[in-house]
Every structure is written in C-alpha cells, then in structure tokens.
Amino acid sequence: MSILNDASLRQSVLDFRSARDWEQFHTLRTLSTALAVEAAELAEITQWTPDSDLAKRAIEARDKIEEEVADLCILLTYLIHDMAIDVEDVVRRKLAINGAKYPVDRFKGSSRKYNE
C-alpha cells in the first residue's frame, strides 16, 4: 500500500522512476534524506513568516506548498513500495502506541511530551 490510494496514479509514479532508471539511486538513506530535504523546503515557505501572517502566506504560497507536498508523497511512495510497507497496518499500530503514550484524559489540549 502506498500513500497514494489511486492504484493507477501510484503505478504512474513508479513507472516515472523506472523509465528513468532511478531505482538504482534510491535506498533507504537516499530516500529518507530526500524526504528531509523536501520537508525542509516545505517549512522554508513560512520560516520567517510571523504567526499573525501565516493564514495569508498559506494562501499566497499555495502552489509552492502543493509542489512540496507532491514531492513528499512521491518520495514516500517510492520508500513504501521499495520496503513493502503496509501503510495502513503501520499507521494503526502507531496510533495504538501513541494512544497509550498520550491518553486523552491527560493530554487533551496539551502540547507537552508524554515523558514530561
């Protein structure tokens, strides 16, 4: 399973890479590094924006935000495919772990970490 629910789109993403013979460059390290870089590019869009201007900046930079989100989805699709990760299963497991760490009665409305 990929983060892309549409099987045809998911296959198009994989075919794009395959047609360029880029699989040879994609390892856990290179893909995770690329994900970190793309996430940083997304963060950069609002890096120096005051909180009071964030909503306006999000509207102004919508196209750029969408491009970065697409890059992240594509890279995650490669990683998920290459490692045969069942996204639905790992998300369910992680939600269970987080639910135990962050029970609603103790953490609702709080941004503190579970060990604080």
Short mmCIF file of the C-alpha atoms (twelve columns), coordinates in Angstrom:
data_MODEL
# 
_entry.id   MODEL 
# 
loop_
_atom_site.group_PDB 
_atom_site.id 
_atom_site.type_symbol 
_atom_site.label_atom_id 
_atom_site.label_alt_id 
_atom_site.label_comp_id 
_atom_site.label_asym_id 
_atom_site.label_seq_id 
_atom_site.Cartn_x 
_atom_site.Cartn_y 
_atom_site.Cartn_z 
_atom_site.pdbx_PDB_model_num 
ATOM 1   C CA . MET A 1   0.000  0.000  0.000   1 
ATOM 2   C CA . SER A 2   1.130  3.486  -0.751  1 
ATOM 3   C CA . ILE A 3   0.034  6.864  0.498   1 
ATOM 4   C CA . LEU A 4   -1.451 7.249  -2.960  1 
ATOM 5   C CA . ASN A 5   -4.820 5.474  -2.840  1 
ATOM 6   C CA . ASP A 6   -5.311 5.543  -6.602  1 
ATOM 7   C CA . ALA A 7   -3.555 2.446  -7.954  1 
ATOM 8   C CA . SER A 8   -3.185 3.991  -11.407 1 
ATOM 9   C CA . LEU A 9   -1.549 7.122  -10.015 1 
ATOM 10  C CA . ARG A 10  0.701  5.043  -7.762  1 
ATOM 11  C CA . GLN A 11  1.779  2.991  -10.783 1 
ATOM 12  C CA . SER A 12  2.402  6.185  -12.778 1 
ATOM 13  C CA . VAL A 13  4.729  7.407  -10.012 1 
ATOM 14  C CA . LEU A 14  6.618  4.104  -10.032 1 
ATOM 15  C CA . ASP A 15  6.705  3.996  -13.854 1 
ATOM 16  C CA . PHE A 16  8.100  7.544  -13.971 1 
ATOM 17  C CA . ARG A 17  11.030 6.437  -11.828 1 
ATOM 18  C CA . SER A 18  11.507 3.171  -13.675 1 
ATOM 19  C CA . ALA A 19  11.557 4.819  -17.120 1 
ATOM 20  C CA . ARG A 20  14.491 6.942  -15.935 1 
ATOM 21  C CA . ASP A 21  16.284 4.006  -14.254 1 
ATOM 22  C CA . TRP A 22  16.345 5.918  -10.957 1 
ATOM 23  C CA . GLU A 23  15.714 2.897  -8.719  1 
ATOM 24  C CA . GLN A 24  19.484 2.427  -8.630  1 
ATOM 25  C CA . PHE A 25  19.791 5.712  -6.726  1 
ATOM 26  C CA . HIS A 26  17.010 5.029  -4.258  1 
ATOM 27  C CA . THR A 27  17.976 3.425  -0.978  1 
ATOM 28  C CA . LEU A 28  16.555 3.902  2.489   1 
ATOM 29  C CA . ARG A 29  19.270 6.515  3.125   1 
ATOM 30  C CA . THR A 30  18.854 8.469  -0.093  1 
ATOM 31  C CA . LEU A 31  15.062 8.479  0.069   1 
ATOM 32  C CA . SER A 32  14.959 9.424  3.761   1 
ATOM 33  C CA . THR A 33  17.460 12.209 3.082   1 
ATOM 34  C CA . ALA A 34  15.391 13.450 0.142   1 
ATOM 35  C CA . LEU A 35  12.270 13.401 2.353   1 
ATOM 36  C CA . ALA A 36  14.058 15.505 4.974   1 
ATOM 37  C CA . VAL A 37  15.165 17.987 2.301   1 
ATOM 38  C CA . GLU A 38  11.666 18.266 0.825   1 
ATOM 39  C CA . ALA A 39  10.140 18.673 4.299   1 
ATOM 40  C CA . ALA A 40  12.642 21.463 4.931   1 
ATOM 41  C CA . GLU A 41  11.621 23.113 1.656   1 
ATOM 42  C CA . LEU A 42  8.012  22.992 2.828   1 
ATOM 43  C CA . ALA A 43  8.983  24.515 6.183   1 
ATOM 44  C CA . GLU A 44  11.030 27.196 4.429   1 
ATOM 45  C CA . ILE A 45  7.875  28.632 2.849   1 
ATOM 46  C CA . THR A 46  6.774  30.017 6.218   1 
ATOM 47  C CA . GLN A 47  10.115 30.067 8.008   1 
ATOM 48  C CA . TRP A 48  10.222 33.810 8.682   1 
ATOM 49  C CA . THR A 49  6.504  34.490 8.478   1 
ATOM 50  C CA . PRO A 50  5.051  35.930 11.690  1 
ATOM 51  C CA . ASP A 51  2.269  33.796 13.187  1 
ATOM 52  C CA . SER A 52  -0.191 36.595 12.529  1 
ATOM 53  C CA . ASP A 53  0.522  36.339 8.777   1 
ATOM 54  C CA . LEU A 54  0.523  32.546 8.410   1 
ATOM 55  C CA . ALA A 55  -3.005 32.237 7.010   1 
ATOM 56  C CA . LYS A 56  -2.297 34.868 4.371   1 
ATOM 57  C CA . ARG A 57  1.063  33.274 3.493   1 
ATOM 58  C CA . ALA A 58  -0.572 29.860 3.119   1 
ATOM 59  C CA . ILE A 59  -2.941 31.306 0.538   1 
ATOM 60  C CA . GLU A 60  -0.190 33.186 -1.308  1 
ATOM 61  C CA . ALA A 61  2.142  30.185 -1.395  1 
ATOM 62  C CA . ARG A 62  -0.492 27.536 -2.084  1 
ATOM 63  C CA . ASP A 63  1.076  26.422 -5.400  1 
ATOM 64  C CA . LYS A 64  4.525  26.035 -3.834  1 
ATOM 65  C CA . ILE A 65  3.077  24.201 -0.821  1 
ATOM 66  C CA . GLU A 66  1.281  21.797 -3.166  1 
ATOM 67  C CA . GLU A 67  4.507  21.157 -5.107  1 
ATOM 68  C CA . GLU A 68  6.376  20.287 -1.913  1 
ATOM 69  C CA . VAL A 69  3.539  18.049 -0.694  1 
ATOM 70  C CA . ALA A 70  3.605  16.259 -4.060  1 
ATOM 71  C CA . ASP A 71  7.371  15.753 -3.791  1 
ATOM 72  C CA . LEU A 72  6.917  14.287 -0.304  1 
ATOM 73  C CA . CYS A 73  4.138  11.957 -1.492  1 
ATOM 74  C CA . ILE A 74  6.194  10.759 -4.437  1 
ATOM 75  C CA . LEU A 75  9.246  10.052 -2.306  1 
ATOM 76  C CA . LEU A 76  7.163  8.293  0.347   1 
ATOM 77  C CA . THR A 77  5.548  6.198  -2.380  1 
ATOM 78  C CA . TYR A 78  8.995  5.061  -3.545  1 
ATOM 79  C CA . LEU A 79  10.074 4.230  0.002   1 
ATOM 80  C CA . ILE A 80  6.855  2.420  0.895   1 
ATOM 81  C CA . HIS A 81  6.969  0.428  -2.336  1 
ATOM 82  C CA . ASP A 82  10.645 -0.478 -2.081  1 
ATOM 83  C CA . MET A 83  10.353 -1.620 1.535   1 
ATOM 84  C CA . ALA A 84  6.947  -3.313 1.031   1 
ATOM 85  C CA . ILE A 85  5.461  -1.340 3.928   1 
ATOM 86  C CA . ASP A 86  1.770  -1.805 4.639   1 
ATOM 87  C CA . VAL A 87  0.959  1.825  5.459   1 
ATOM 88  C CA . GLU A 88  -2.483 1.108  6.857   1 
ATOM 89  C CA . ASP A 89  -1.066 -1.511 9.219   1 
ATOM 90  C CA . VAL A 90  1.848  0.602  10.458  1 
ATOM 91  C CA . VAL A 91  -0.400 3.639  10.987  1 
ATOM 92  C CA . ARG A 92  -2.859 1.555  13.006  1 
ATOM 93  C CA . ARG A 93  -0.004 0.197  15.137  1 
ATOM 94  C CA . LYS A 94  1.476  3.663  15.647  1 
ATOM 95  C CA . LEU A 95  -1.918 5.087  16.655  1 
ATOM 96  C CA . ALA A 96  -2.211 2.342  19.286  1 
ATOM 97  C CA . ILE A 97  1.267  3.143  20.620  1 
ATOM 98  C CA . ASN A 98  0.536  6.888  20.668  1 
ATOM 99  C CA . GLY A 99  -2.840 6.267  22.301  1 
ATOM 100 C CA . ALA A 100 -1.090 4.527  25.187  1 
ATOM 101 C CA . LYS A 101 1.511  7.310  25.450  1 
ATOM 102 C CA . TYR A 102 -0.986 10.144 25.157  1 
ATOM 103 C CA . PRO A 103 -4.289 9.211  26.853  1 
ATOM 104 C CA . VAL A 104 -6.990 11.788 26.174  1 
ATOM 105 C CA . ASP A 105 -7.695 12.430 29.853  1 
ATOM 106 C CA . ARG A 106 -4.080 13.545 30.416  1 
ATOM 107 C CA . PHE A 107 -3.162 15.202 27.136  1 
ATOM 108 C CA . LYS A 108 -6.279 16.784 25.626  1 
ATOM 109 C CA . GLY A 109 -5.337 20.342 24.636  1 
ATOM 110 C CA . SER A 110 -1.728 19.872 25.743  1 
ATOM 111 C CA . SER A 111 1.401  20.040 23.595  1 
ATOM 112 C CA . ARG A 112 3.720  18.519 26.202  1 
ATOM 113 C CA . LYS A 113 5.555  15.279 25.560  1 
ATOM 114 C CA . TYR A 114 4.434  12.028 27.161  1 
ATOM 115 C CA . ASN A 115 7.514  11.934 29.393  1 
ATOM 116 C CA . GLU A 116 7.118  15.474 30.734  1 
# 
